[in-house]
PDB file of C-alpha atoms in Angstrom:
ATOM      1  CA  MET E1460       0.137   0.267  -0.038  1.00 63.00           C
ATOM      2  CA  THR E1461       0.936   3.524  -1.049  1.00 80.00           C
ATOM      3  CA  ASP E1462       0.500   6.439   1.773  1.00 83.00           C
ATOM      4  CA  LEU E1463      -0.970   9.532  -0.017  1.00 81.00           C
ATOM      5  CA  GLY E1464      -1.322  11.025   1.984  1.00 86.00           C
ATOM      6  CA  PRO E1465      -3.363  13.414   4.631  1.00 86.00           C
ATOM      7  CA  LEU E1466      -6.683  13.268   3.493  1.00 87.00           C
ATOM      8  CA  ASN E1467      -8.672  16.001   1.145  1.00 91.00           C
ATOM      9  CA  TYR E1468     -10.809  14.147  -1.441  1.00 89.00           C
ATOM     10  CA  PHE E1469     -12.134  10.561  -1.176  1.00 88.00           C
ATOM     11  CA  LEU E1470     -15.508   9.350  -2.604  1.00 89.00           C
ATOM     12  CA  GLY E1471     -17.094  13.083  -3.192  1.00 88.00           C
ATOM     13  CA  ILE E1472     -16.198  14.218   0.395  1.00 91.00           C
ATOM     14  CA  SER E1473     -14.265  16.909   0.773  1.00 93.00           C
ATOM     15  CA  VAL E1474     -13.106  17.195   4.114  1.00 94.00           C
ATOM     16  CA  THR E1475     -10.826  20.226   5.789  1.00 94.00           C
ATOM     17  CA  SER E1476      -8.490  18.775   9.299  1.00 92.00           C
ATOM     18  CA  THR E1477      -8.001  21.721  11.182  1.00 89.00           C
ATOM     19  CA  SER E1478      -6.206  21.924  15.098  1.00 90.00           C
ATOM     20  CA  SER E1479      -9.399  21.570  16.510  1.00 91.00           C
ATOM     21  CA  GLY E1480     -10.994  18.803  14.025  1.00 93.00           C
ATOM     22  CA  MET E1481     -12.300  18.517  10.766  1.00 93.00           C
ATOM     23  CA  PHE E1482     -14.923  19.255   8.358  1.00 94.00           C
ATOM     24  CA  LEU E1483     -16.520  16.575   6.108  1.00 93.00           C
ATOM     25  CA  SER E1484     -18.006  18.332   3.225  1.00 94.00           C
ATOM     26  CA  GLN E1485     -19.809  17.229  -0.157  1.00 93.00           C
ATOM     27  CA  ARG E1486     -20.585  20.707  -2.375  1.00 94.00           C
ATOM     28  CA  THR E1487     -18.649  19.135  -5.496  1.00 93.00           C
ATOM     29  CA  TYR E1488     -20.794  16.134  -5.520  1.00 94.00           C
ATOM     30  CA  ALA E1489     -24.179  18.003  -4.658  1.00 94.00           C
ATOM     31  CA  ALA E1490     -23.261  21.031  -7.123  1.00 93.00           C
ATOM     32  CA  ASP E1491     -22.758  18.234 -10.094  1.00 94.00           C
ATOM     33  CA  ILE E1492     -26.239  17.109  -8.616  1.00 95.00           C
ATOM     34  CA  ARG E1493     -28.387  20.222  -9.348  1.00 94.00           C
ATOM     35  CA  GLU E1494     -26.091  20.169 -12.748  1.00 95.00           C
ATOM     36  CA  ARG E1495     -27.372  16.477 -12.961  1.00 95.00           C
ATOM     37  CA  ALA E1496     -31.313  18.185 -12.809  1.00 94.00           C
ATOM     38  CA  ASP E1497     -30.222  21.931 -14.840  1.00 94.00           C
ATOM     39  CA  MET E1498     -30.768  23.786 -11.781  1.00 93.00           C
ATOM     40  CA  THR E1499     -27.504  24.932 -11.812  1.00 90.00           C
ATOM     41  CA  GLY E1500     -29.124  28.617 -11.606  1.00 88.00           C
ATOM     42  CA  CYS E1501     -32.369  28.749  -9.588  1.00 90.00           C
ATOM     43  CA  GLN E1502     -33.721  30.463  -6.931  1.00 94.00           C
ATOM     44  CA  PRO E1503     -32.633  28.509  -3.090  1.00 94.00           C
ATOM     45  CA  SER E1504     -35.550  27.977  -0.807  1.00 93.00           C
ATOM     46  CA  ARG E1505     -35.571  28.124   2.522  1.00 93.00           C
ATOM     47  CA  THR E1506     -36.465  24.851   3.495  1.00 93.00           C
ATOM     48  CA  PRO E1507     -35.619  21.354   2.093  1.00 93.00           C
ATOM     49  CA  VAL E1508     -39.537  20.317   2.659  1.00 89.00           C
ATOM     50  CA  ASP E1509     -43.060  21.503   2.706  1.00 87.00           C
ATOM     51  CA  THR E1510     -44.179  21.028   6.270  1.00 80.00           C
ATOM     52  CA  GLY E1511     -48.073  21.638   5.329  1.00 81.00           C
ATOM     53  CA  SER E1512     -49.103  18.997   2.772  1.00 79.00           C
ATOM     54  CA  LYS E1513     -48.178  15.181   2.793  1.00 84.00           C
ATOM     55  CA  LEU E1514     -47.003  13.198  -0.405  1.00 86.00           C
ATOM     56  CA  SER E1515     -49.670  10.995  -1.938  1.00 87.00           C
ATOM     57  CA  ALA E1516     -49.183   8.583  -5.311  1.00 87.00           C
ATOM     58  CA  THR E1517     -51.495  10.051  -6.819  1.00 88.00           C
ATOM     59  CA  GLY E1518     -51.682  12.915  -9.930  1.00 92.00           C
ATOM     60  CA  PRO E1519     -50.285  12.698 -13.339  1.00 95.00           C
ATOM     61  CA  PRO E1520     -46.431  10.482 -13.577  1.00 95.00           C
ATOM     62  CA  VAL E1521     -44.143  11.794 -14.113  1.00 96.00           C
ATOM     63  CA  ALA E1522     -41.934  11.751 -17.731  1.00 94.00           C
ATOM     64  CA  ASN E1523     -38.982  10.624 -17.129  1.00 96.00           C
ATOM     65  CA  PRO E1524     -38.816   8.354 -13.896  1.00 96.00           C
ATOM     66  CA  THR E1525     -34.481   6.876 -14.783  1.00 96.00           C
ATOM     67  CA  LEU E1526     -34.015  10.881 -14.404  1.00 96.00           C
ATOM     68  CA  TYR E1527     -35.994  10.583 -10.895  1.00 96.00           C
ATOM     69  CA  ARG E1528     -34.362   7.532  -9.633  1.00 97.00           C
ATOM     70  CA  SER E1529     -31.258   9.202 -10.450  1.00 97.00           C
ATOM     71  CA  LEU E1530     -31.369  12.216  -8.517  1.00 97.00           C
ATOM     72  CA  ALA E1531     -33.309  10.700  -5.908  1.00 97.00           C
ATOM     73  CA  GLY E1532     -30.408   8.194  -4.803  1.00 96.00           C
ATOM     74  CA  ALA E1533     -27.623  10.957  -6.143  1.00 96.00           C
ATOM     75  CA  LEU E1534     -29.581  13.173  -2.299  1.00 96.00           C
ATOM     76  CA  GLN E1535     -28.989   9.014  -0.681  1.00 95.00           C
ATOM     77  CA  TYR E1536     -25.573   9.545  -0.901  1.00 94.00           C
ATOM     78  CA  LEU E1537     -25.667  13.684   0.145  1.00 94.00           C
ATOM     79  CA  THR E1538     -27.571  12.723   3.398  1.00 93.00           C
ATOM     80  CA  PHE E1539     -24.495  11.360   4.772  1.00 88.00           C
ATOM     81  CA  MET E1540     -22.704  14.771   4.757  1.00 88.00           C
ATOM     82  CA  ARG E1541     -25.709  16.495   4.785  1.00 91.00           C
ATOM     83  CA  PRO E1542     -28.237  15.478   7.612  1.00 90.00           C
ATOM     84  CA  ASP E1543     -30.661  17.901   7.251  1.00 92.00           C
ATOM     85  CA  ILE E1544     -32.294  17.063   4.213  1.00 95.00           C
ATOM     86  CA  SER E1545     -32.271  13.324   5.465  1.00 94.00           C
ATOM     87  CA  TYR E1546     -36.230  13.405   6.411  1.00 92.00           C
ATOM     88  CA  ALA E1547     -36.691  15.283   2.305  1.00 94.00           C
ATOM     89  CA  VAL E1548     -34.439  12.107   0.923  1.00 96.00           C
ATOM     90  CA  GLN E1549     -36.227   9.500   2.850  1.00 94.00           C
ATOM     91  CA  GLN E1550     -39.799  10.852   1.517  1.00 93.00           C
ATOM     92  CA  ILE E1551     -39.188  11.206  -2.018  1.00 95.00           C
ATOM     93  CA  CYS E1552     -37.358   7.909  -1.737  1.00 94.00           C
ATOM     94  CA  LEU E1553     -41.133   6.109  -1.236  1.00 93.00           C
ATOM     95  CA  PHE E1554     -41.955   6.921  -4.385  1.00 93.00           C
ATOM     96  CA  MET E1555     -39.180   5.830  -6.698  1.00 93.00           C
ATOM     97  CA  HIS E1556     -41.618   2.620  -7.956  1.00 93.00           C
ATOM     98  CA  ASP E1557     -44.712   4.801  -9.190  1.00 94.00           C
ATOM     99  CA  PRO E1558     -42.901   9.091  -9.363  1.00 96.00           C
ATOM    100  CA  ARG E1559     -45.992  10.703  -9.760  1.00 95.00           C
ATOM    101  CA  GLU E1560     -44.819  14.972 -10.642  1.00 96.00           C
ATOM    102  CA  GLN E1561     -45.711  15.676  -7.308  1.00 94.00           C
ATOM    103  CA  HIS E1562     -42.791  14.197  -5.892  1.00 95.00           C
ATOM    104  CA  TYR E1563     -40.690  14.949  -8.748  1.00 96.00           C
ATOM    105  CA  SER E1564     -41.750  18.869  -7.643  1.00 95.00           C
ATOM    106  CA  ALA E1565     -40.623  17.353  -3.581  1.00 95.00           C
ATOM    107  CA  LEU E1566     -36.721  16.863  -4.572  1.00 97.00           C
ATOM    108  CA  LYS E1567     -36.415  20.546  -7.195  1.00 96.00           C
ATOM    109  CA  ARG E1568     -37.478  21.665  -3.519  1.00 96.00           C
ATOM    110  CA  ILE E1569     -35.141  19.694  -2.038  1.00 97.00           C
ATOM    111  CA  LEU E1570     -32.526  20.938  -4.959  1.00 97.00           C
ATOM    112  CA  ARG E1571     -33.605  24.460  -3.858  1.00 96.00           C
ATOM    113  CA  TYR E1572     -32.661  24.091  -0.353  1.00 97.00           C
ATOM    114  CA  ILE E1573     -29.142  22.951  -1.848  1.00 96.00           C
ATOM    115  CA  GLN E1574     -28.212  25.827  -3.996  1.00 94.00           C
ATOM    116  CA  GLY E1575     -28.714  27.964  -0.964  1.00 93.00           C
ATOM    117  CA  THR E1576     -26.674  25.464   1.795  1.00 93.00           C
ATOM    118  CA  LEU E1577     -23.556  24.232  -0.044  1.00 92.00           C
ATOM    119  CA  ASP E1578     -21.648  25.576   2.445  1.00 91.00           C
ATOM    120  CA  HIS E1579     -23.522  22.954   4.942  1.00 92.00           C
ATOM    121  CA  GLY E1580     -21.043  19.811   5.558  1.00 91.00           C
ATOM    122  CA  LEU E1581     -19.945  18.413   8.936  1.00 91.00           C
ATOM    123  CA  GLN E1582     -17.615  19.241  11.602  1.00 92.00           C
ATOM    124  CA  LEU E1583     -16.057  16.909  13.361  1.00 91.00           C
ATOM    125  CA  TYR E1584     -13.950  17.831  16.654  1.00 91.00           C
ATOM    126  CA  VAL E1585     -11.675  16.368  18.445  1.00 90.00           C
ATOM    127  CA  SER E1586     -12.819  14.739  21.973  1.00 86.00           C
ATOM    128  CA  SER E1587     -11.817  12.926  24.385  1.00 86.00           C
ATOM    129  CA  THR E1588     -15.087  12.021  25.151  1.00 84.00           C
ATOM    130  CA  THR E1589     -15.755   7.762  23.923  1.00 86.00           C
ATOM    131  CA  SER E1590     -19.879   7.620  24.293  1.00 89.00           C
ATOM    132  CA  LEU E1591     -22.061   8.626  21.484  1.00 85.00           C
ATOM    133  CA  THR E1592     -25.923   9.995  21.620  1.00 83.00           C
ATOM    134  CA  ALA E1593     -27.903   9.853  19.221  1.00 84.00           C
ATOM    135  CA  TYR E1594     -31.511  11.839  18.780  1.00 79.00           C
ATOM    136  CA  SER E1595     -34.203  10.782  16.918  1.00 75.00           C
ATOM    137  CA  ASP E1596     -38.048  12.320  15.873  1.00 69.00           C
ATOM    138  CA  ALA E1597     -40.213  10.443  13.947  1.00 69.00           C
ATOM    139  CA  ASP E1598     -43.857  11.008  12.682  1.00 68.00           C
ATOM    140  CA  TRP E1599     -44.966   7.226  12.483  1.00 64.00           C
ATOM    141  CA  ALA E1600     -48.970   8.682  12.469  1.00 68.00           C
ATOM    142  CA  GLY E1601     -48.723  10.835  10.863  1.00 69.00           C
ATOM    143  CA  CYS E1602     -48.984  10.058   7.043  1.00 66.00           C
ATOM    144  CA  PRO E1603     -52.428   8.521   5.938  1.00 66.00           C
ATOM    145  CA  SER E1604     -50.949   6.105   2.785  1.00 67.00           C
ATOM    146  CA  THR E1605     -47.790   4.983   5.356  1.00 63.00           C
ATOM    147  CA  ARG E1606     -49.004   4.178   8.887  1.00 60.00           C
TER     148      ARG E1606
END
């Protein structure tokens, strides 16, 4: 094996090391997703999901389901460094087998949110603590079609 030096970029993840830790970002990968969707010049959205409405399996089908599936899969990989979009991406991935126009609109909203938050990522701090703390917020009964 060869030592390639300090980690800078690996599998679409950019790593910036400092004395306080590491910052992990997928800025370039996110920009590539927006380019594939032809949304590089779109207006940013303040939130990744519309909290007032729930997605359902009704409506006209998407004109290009292959593009929808490709973009949804790419967004799934983006959630590794962007937990802020995890819920929204999970919602659009529920309908990958039969995407509808409302699902594609939700996907485009996520891409508009990413447009305004390209610099987001994960900051990992140096710590001597060996315990792990996790938080979860689940709304199992909120969706009428999957509860």
